[in-house]
Coordinates of C-alpha atoms and ligand atoms in Angstrom, one line a residue:
X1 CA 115.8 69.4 158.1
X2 CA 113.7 71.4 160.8
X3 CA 110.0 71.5 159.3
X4 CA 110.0 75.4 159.8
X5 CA 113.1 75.3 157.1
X6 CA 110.9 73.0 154.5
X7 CA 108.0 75.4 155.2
X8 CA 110.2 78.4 154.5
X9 CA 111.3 76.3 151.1
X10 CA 107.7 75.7 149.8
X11 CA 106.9 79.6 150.3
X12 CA 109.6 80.8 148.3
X13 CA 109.0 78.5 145.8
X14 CA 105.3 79.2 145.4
X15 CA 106.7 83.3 145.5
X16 CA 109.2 82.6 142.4
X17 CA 106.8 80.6 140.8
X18 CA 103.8 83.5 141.4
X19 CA 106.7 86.2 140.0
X20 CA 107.9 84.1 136.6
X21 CA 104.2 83.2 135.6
X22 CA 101.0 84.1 136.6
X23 CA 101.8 88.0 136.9
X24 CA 104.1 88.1 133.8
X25 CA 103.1 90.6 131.6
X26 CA 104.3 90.9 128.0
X27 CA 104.9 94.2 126.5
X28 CA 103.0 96.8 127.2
X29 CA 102.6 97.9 123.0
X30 CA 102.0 94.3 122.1
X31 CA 98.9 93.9 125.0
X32 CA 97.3 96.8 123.9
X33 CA 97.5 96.0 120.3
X34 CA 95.7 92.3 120.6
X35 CA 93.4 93.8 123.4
X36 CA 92.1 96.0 120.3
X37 CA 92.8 93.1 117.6
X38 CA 90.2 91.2 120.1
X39 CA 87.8 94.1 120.1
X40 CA 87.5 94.2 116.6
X41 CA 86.7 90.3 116.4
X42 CA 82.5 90.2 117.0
X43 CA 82.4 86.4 116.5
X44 CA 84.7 83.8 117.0
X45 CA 83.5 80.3 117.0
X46 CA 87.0 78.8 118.1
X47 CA 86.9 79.8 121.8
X48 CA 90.6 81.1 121.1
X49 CA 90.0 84.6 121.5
X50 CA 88.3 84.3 124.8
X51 CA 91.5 82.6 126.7
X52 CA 92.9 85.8 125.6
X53 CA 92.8 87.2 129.4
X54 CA 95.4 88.5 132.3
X55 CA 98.5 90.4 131.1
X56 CA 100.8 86.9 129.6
X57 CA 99.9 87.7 126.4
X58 CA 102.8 85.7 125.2
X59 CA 100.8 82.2 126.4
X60 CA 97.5 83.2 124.7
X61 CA 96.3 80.9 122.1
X62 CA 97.5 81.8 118.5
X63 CA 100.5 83.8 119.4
X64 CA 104.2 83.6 120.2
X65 CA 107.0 85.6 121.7
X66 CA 110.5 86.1 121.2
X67 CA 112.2 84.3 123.9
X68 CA 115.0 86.8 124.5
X69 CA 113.3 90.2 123.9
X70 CA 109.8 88.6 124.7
X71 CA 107.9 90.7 122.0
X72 CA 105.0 88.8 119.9
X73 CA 106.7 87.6 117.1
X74 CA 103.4 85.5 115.6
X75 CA 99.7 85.6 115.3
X76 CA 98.6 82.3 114.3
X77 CA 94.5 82.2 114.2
X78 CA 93.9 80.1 111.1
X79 CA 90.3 79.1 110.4
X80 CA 91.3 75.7 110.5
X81 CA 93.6 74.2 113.1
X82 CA 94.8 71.6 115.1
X83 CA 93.9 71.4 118.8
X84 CA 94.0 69.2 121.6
X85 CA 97.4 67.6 122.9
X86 CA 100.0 65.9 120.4
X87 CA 98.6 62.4 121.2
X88 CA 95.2 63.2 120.3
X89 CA 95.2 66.1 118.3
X90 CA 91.8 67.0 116.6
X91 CA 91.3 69.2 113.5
X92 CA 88.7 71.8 114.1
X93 CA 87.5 74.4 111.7
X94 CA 86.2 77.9 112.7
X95 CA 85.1 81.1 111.7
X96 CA 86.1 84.6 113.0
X97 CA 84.3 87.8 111.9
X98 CA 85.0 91.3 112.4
X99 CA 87.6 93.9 111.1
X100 CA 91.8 93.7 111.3
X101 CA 92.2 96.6 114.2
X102 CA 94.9 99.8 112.8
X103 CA 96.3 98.8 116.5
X104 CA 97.9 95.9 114.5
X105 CA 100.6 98.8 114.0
X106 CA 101.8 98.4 117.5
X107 CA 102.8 94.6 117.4
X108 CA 105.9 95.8 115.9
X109 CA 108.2 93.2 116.4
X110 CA 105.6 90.9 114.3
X111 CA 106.8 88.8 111.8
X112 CA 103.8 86.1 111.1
X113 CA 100.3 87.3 110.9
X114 CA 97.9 84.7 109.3
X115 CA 94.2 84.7 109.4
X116 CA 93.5 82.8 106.9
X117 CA 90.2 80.8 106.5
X118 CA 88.2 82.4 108.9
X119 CA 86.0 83.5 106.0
X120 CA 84.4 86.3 108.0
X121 CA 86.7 88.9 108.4
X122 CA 85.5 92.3 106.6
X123 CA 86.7 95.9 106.0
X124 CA 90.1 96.6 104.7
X125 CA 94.1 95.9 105.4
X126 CA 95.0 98.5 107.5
X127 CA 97.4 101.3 106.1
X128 CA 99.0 101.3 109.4
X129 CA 100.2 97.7 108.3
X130 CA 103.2 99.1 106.5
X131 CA 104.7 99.9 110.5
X132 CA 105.4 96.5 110.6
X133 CA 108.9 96.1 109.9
X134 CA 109.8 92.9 110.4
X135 CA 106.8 90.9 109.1
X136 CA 108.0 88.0 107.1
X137 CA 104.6 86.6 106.8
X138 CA 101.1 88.1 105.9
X139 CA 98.2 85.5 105.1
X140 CA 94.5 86.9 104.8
X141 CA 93.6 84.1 102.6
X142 CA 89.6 83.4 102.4
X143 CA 88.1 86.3 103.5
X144 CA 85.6 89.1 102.8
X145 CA 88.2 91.7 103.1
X146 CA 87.7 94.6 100.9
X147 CA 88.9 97.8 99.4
X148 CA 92.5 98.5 98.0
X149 CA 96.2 96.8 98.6
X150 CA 97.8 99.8 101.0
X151 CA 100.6 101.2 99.6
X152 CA 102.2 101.0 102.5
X153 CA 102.2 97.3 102.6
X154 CA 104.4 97.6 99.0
X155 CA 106.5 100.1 100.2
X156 CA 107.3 99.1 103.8
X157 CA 107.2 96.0 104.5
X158 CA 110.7 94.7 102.5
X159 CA 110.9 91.2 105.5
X160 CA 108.0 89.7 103.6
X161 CA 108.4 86.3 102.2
X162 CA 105.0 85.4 101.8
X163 CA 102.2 87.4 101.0
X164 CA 98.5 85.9 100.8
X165 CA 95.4 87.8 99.6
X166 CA 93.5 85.5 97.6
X167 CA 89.6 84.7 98.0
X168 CA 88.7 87.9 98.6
X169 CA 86.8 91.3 97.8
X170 CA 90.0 93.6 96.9
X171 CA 89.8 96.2 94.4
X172 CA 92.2 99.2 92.8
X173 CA 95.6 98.3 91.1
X174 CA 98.4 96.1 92.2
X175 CA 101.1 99.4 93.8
X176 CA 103.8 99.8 91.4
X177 CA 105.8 99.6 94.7
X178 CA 105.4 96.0 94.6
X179 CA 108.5 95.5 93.3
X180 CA 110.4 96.7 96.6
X181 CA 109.7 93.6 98.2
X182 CA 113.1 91.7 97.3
X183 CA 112.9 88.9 99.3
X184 CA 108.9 87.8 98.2
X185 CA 108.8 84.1 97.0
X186 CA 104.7 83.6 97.1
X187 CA 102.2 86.0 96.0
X188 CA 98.7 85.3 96.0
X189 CA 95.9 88.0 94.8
X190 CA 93.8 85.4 92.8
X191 CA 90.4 85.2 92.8
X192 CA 90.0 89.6 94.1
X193 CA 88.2 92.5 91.7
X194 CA 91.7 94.3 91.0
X195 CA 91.9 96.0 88.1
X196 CA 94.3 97.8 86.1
X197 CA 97.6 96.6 84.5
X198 CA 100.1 94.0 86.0
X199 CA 103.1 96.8 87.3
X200 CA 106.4 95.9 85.4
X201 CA 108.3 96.4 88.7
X202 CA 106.9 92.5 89.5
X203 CA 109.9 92.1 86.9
X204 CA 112.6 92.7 89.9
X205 CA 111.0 90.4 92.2
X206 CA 114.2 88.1 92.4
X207 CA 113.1 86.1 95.0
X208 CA 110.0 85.2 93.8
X209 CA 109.0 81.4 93.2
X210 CA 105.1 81.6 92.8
X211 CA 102.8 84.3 90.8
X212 CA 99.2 83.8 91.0
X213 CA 97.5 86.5 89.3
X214 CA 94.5 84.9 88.5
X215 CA 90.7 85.4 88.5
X216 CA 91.0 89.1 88.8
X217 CA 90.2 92.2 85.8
X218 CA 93.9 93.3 85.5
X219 CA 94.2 94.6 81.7
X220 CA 97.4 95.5 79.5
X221 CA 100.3 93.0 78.8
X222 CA 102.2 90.5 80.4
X223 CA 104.9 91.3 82.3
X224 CA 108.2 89.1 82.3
X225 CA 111.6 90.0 83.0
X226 CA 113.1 91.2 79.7
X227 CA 116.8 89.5 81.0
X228 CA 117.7 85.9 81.7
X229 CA 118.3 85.7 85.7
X230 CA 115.5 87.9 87.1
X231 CA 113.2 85.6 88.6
X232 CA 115.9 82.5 89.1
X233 CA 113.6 80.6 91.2
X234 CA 110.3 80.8 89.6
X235 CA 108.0 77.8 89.4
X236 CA 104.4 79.1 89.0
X237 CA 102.8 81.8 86.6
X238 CA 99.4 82.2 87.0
X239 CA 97.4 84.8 85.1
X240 CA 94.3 83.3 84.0
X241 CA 91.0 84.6 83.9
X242 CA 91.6 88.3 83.4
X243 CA 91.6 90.7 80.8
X244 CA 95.2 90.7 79.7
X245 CA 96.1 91.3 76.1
X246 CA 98.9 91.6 73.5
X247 CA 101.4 88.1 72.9
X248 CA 103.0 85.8 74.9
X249 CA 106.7 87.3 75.4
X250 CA 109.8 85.6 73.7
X251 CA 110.9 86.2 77.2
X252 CA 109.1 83.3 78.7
X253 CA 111.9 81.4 77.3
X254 CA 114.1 82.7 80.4
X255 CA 111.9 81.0 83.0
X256 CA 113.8 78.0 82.5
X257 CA 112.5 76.8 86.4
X258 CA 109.4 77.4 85.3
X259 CA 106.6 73.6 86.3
X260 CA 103.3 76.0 85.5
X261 CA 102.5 78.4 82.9
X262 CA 98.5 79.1 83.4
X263 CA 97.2 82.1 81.3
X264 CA 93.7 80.5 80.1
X265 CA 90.7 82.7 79.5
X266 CA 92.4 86.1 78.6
X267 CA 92.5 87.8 75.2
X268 CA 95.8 86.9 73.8
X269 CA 96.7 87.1 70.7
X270 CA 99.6 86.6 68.3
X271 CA 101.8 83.1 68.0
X272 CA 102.7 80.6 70.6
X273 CA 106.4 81.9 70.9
X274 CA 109.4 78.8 70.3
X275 CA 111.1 79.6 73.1
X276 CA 108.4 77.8 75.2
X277 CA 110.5 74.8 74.2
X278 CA 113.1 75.9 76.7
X279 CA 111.0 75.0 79.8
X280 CA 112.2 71.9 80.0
X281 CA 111.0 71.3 83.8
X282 CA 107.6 72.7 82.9
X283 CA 104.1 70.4 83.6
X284 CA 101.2 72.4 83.6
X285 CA 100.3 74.2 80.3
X286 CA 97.3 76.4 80.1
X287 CA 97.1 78.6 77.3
X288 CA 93.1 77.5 76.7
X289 CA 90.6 80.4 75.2
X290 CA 92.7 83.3 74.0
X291 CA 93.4 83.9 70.6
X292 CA 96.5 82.4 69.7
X293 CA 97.2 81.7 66.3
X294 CA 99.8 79.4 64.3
X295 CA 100.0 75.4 64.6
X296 CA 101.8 74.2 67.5
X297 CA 105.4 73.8 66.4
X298 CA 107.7 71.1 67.2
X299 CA 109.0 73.4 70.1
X300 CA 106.7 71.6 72.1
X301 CA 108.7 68.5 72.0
X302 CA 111.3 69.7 74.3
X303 CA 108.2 69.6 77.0
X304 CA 108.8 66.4 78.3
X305 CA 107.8 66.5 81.6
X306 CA 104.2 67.8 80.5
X307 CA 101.4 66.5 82.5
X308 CA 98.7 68.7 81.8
X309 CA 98.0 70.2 77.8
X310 CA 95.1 72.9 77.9
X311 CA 95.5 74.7 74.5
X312 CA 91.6 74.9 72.9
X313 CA 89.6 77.5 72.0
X314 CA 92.2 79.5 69.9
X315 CA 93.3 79.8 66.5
X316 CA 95.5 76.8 67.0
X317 CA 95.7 74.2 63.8
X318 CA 96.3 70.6 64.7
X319 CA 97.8 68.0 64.2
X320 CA 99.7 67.3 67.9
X321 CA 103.5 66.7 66.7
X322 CA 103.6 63.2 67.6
X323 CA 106.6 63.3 69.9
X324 CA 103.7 64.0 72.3
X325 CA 102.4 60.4 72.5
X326 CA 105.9 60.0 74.4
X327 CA 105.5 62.0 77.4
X328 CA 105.2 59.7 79.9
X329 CA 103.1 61.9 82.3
X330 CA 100.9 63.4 79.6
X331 CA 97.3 61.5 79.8
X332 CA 94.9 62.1 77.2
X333 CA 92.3 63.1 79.8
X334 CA 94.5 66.2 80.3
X335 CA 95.2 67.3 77.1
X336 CA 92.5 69.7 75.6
X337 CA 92.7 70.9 72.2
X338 CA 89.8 72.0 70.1
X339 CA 90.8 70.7 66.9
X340 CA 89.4 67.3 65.8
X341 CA 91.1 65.2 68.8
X342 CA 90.5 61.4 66.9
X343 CA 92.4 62.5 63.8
X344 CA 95.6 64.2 65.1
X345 CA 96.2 62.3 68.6
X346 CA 99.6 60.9 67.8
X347 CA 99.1 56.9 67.7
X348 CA 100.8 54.7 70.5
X349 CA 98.5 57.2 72.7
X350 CA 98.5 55.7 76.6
Ligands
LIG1 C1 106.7 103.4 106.2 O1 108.0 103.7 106.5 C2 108.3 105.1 106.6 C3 109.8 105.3 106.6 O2 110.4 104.5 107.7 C4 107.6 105.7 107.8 O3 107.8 107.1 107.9 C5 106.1 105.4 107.6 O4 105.4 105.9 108.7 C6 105.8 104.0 107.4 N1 104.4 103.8 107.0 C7 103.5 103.3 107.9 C8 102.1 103.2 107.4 O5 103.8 103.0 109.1
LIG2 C1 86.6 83.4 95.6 O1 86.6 84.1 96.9 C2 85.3 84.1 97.5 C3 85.5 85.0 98.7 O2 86.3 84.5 99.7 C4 84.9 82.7 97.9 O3 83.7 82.7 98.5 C5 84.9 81.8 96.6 O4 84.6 80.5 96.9 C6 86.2 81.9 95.9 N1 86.1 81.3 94.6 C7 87.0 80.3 94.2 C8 86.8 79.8 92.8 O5 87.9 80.0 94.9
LIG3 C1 86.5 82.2 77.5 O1 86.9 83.3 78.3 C2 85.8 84.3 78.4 C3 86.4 85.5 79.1 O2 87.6 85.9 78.5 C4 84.7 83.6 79.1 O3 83.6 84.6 79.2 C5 84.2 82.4 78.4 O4 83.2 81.7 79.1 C6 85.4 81.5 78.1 N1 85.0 80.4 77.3 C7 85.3 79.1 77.5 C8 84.9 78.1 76.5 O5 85.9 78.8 78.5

């Protein structure tokens, strides 16, 4: 091959190669939304945001691109993270502070946005949120984010799967929209200032596998589905530490999927309801500090699989039916009862 031929070669090569990468540019909506997610970011002691240069947005650290239409698809800026290649990959934690741009909006093809643990971010979710369609995933887990759920999130956004707000500063009800989102399997709001009552359209969640409630002010009743086959998937129910009131639904007796039941610290009243006895898969039992009355009956003998007991601080009699001494994951460490423990712990206790 003549040289002049092999030179000829090398400068189309370099030419394609110039073309397909280094002046790529990704969508013009989706650059100008993270140019302005960036903005918004003061601090962010990961480096990430600062690779965030040129016009590939699609190679930027923390986010991915459809391959066909080559729209972002993801925003992945956890506060911790792996780094460093896959022989050697090092675990580095960060923090990012600042405020979630309303440019979010135009990332429309977006289906993961987690920014969770970067403990700094402040001011509110975005109403403009609820233009994103497609998102499947929304983590803003361990924040200082503040002010009220958007509506628009609740009434929108109908992809979501996963939906994480706990540890932070949110306040206002829980939308009665809520129940739009059909295919939601995790909700997290623990540990926020909401207030107000639980919305009875969480009833028609029928996707849902994981409630956590918990460590808010909500007030009113429980709400459980009223019909066996609502919430055919559900595994955890966590309302403690609020305000709730009224009796634990005969209901719970549906929830036959059901591995924790956690509604310590509230203002309960009335009897522990039989029908618990149907759980048969459930482990963790907190019903600790209300006001439940009556002895425990031998519904709780069905509870086999029992691993934690949390039932003091109520009106509760003893003695523990002794069927309990025979749960083989139950240790005595985890079971708290208020009445005099030495004289009703079944005997053969391990
Ligand atoms: C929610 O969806 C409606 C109907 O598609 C749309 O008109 C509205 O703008 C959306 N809300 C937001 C905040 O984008
Ligand atoms: C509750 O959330 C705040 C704010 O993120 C956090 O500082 C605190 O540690 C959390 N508390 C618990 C018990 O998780
Ligand atoms: C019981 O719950 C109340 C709030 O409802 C709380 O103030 C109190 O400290 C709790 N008591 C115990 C023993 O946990």
């Amino acid at each position: 091959m003549a040289s002049h031929h092999f030179i000829y070669f090398l400068v189309m090569v370099s030419l394609m190669v110039t073309n397909t990468s280094a002046h790529k540019a990704c969508h013009p909506d989706d650059l100008k939304g993270l140019i302005d997610f960036k903005s918004c970011i003061h601090t962010d002691t990961s480096g990430r945001l600062s690779k965030w240069k040129g016009q590939d947005c699609c190679n930027w650290p923390g986010i991915s691109c459809n391959s066909k239409t080559n729209r972002v698809v993801e925003i992945n800026l956890p506060g911790y993270y792996l780094d460093g290649d896959d022989e050697s990959p090092r675990s580095v934690s960060s923090t990012m502070s600042g405020t979630i741009s309303a440019s979010i909006s135009l990332l429309t093809s977006l289906e993961v946005l987690d920014l969770n643990k970067l403990v700094g971010l402040t001011g509110q979710i975005p109403h403009s949120i609820g233009a994103l369609k497609n998102l499947k995933q929304l983590t803003l887990e361990t924040n200082q984010i503040s002010g009220a759920i958007p509506e628009s999130l609740c009434t929108n956004l109908t992809s979501l799967t996963i939906l994480r707000l706990e540890n932070n500063h949110l306040t206002g009800g829980i939308p009665e929209s809520i129940g739009n989102l059909q295919a939601l399997q995790k909700l997290s709001l623990s540990n926020n200032s909401l207030t107000g009552k639980i919305p009875f359209s969480i009833t028609k969640l029928k996707s849902i596998i994981s409630i956590l409630l918990d460590q808010n002010q909500l007030v009113g009743e429980i709400q459980l589905p009223l019909v066996p086959g609502q919430w055919p998937s559900i595994q955890h129910l966590s309302l403690a530490n609020n305000r709730l009131t009224g009796v634990i639904p005969n209901s719970i007796g549906y929830l036959t999927t059901l591995t924790t039941f956690s509604v310590s610290n509230n203002q309960l009243t009335g009897s522990i309801p039989s029908s618990l006895g149907n759980l048969k898969e459930l482990q963790i039992l907190k019903v600790n500090n209300n006001s439940l009355s009556v002895e425990l009956s031998s519904c709780i003998c069905g509870l086999t699989e029992l691993s934690v007991l949390h039932i003091s601080h109520n009106k509760i009699q003893g003695p523990l039916p002794g069927c309990v001494s025979s749960f083989k994951y139950l240790l005595e460490k985890e079971v708290d009862v208020s009445f005099k423990r030495t004289a009703v712990l079944p005997t053969g206790w391990h």
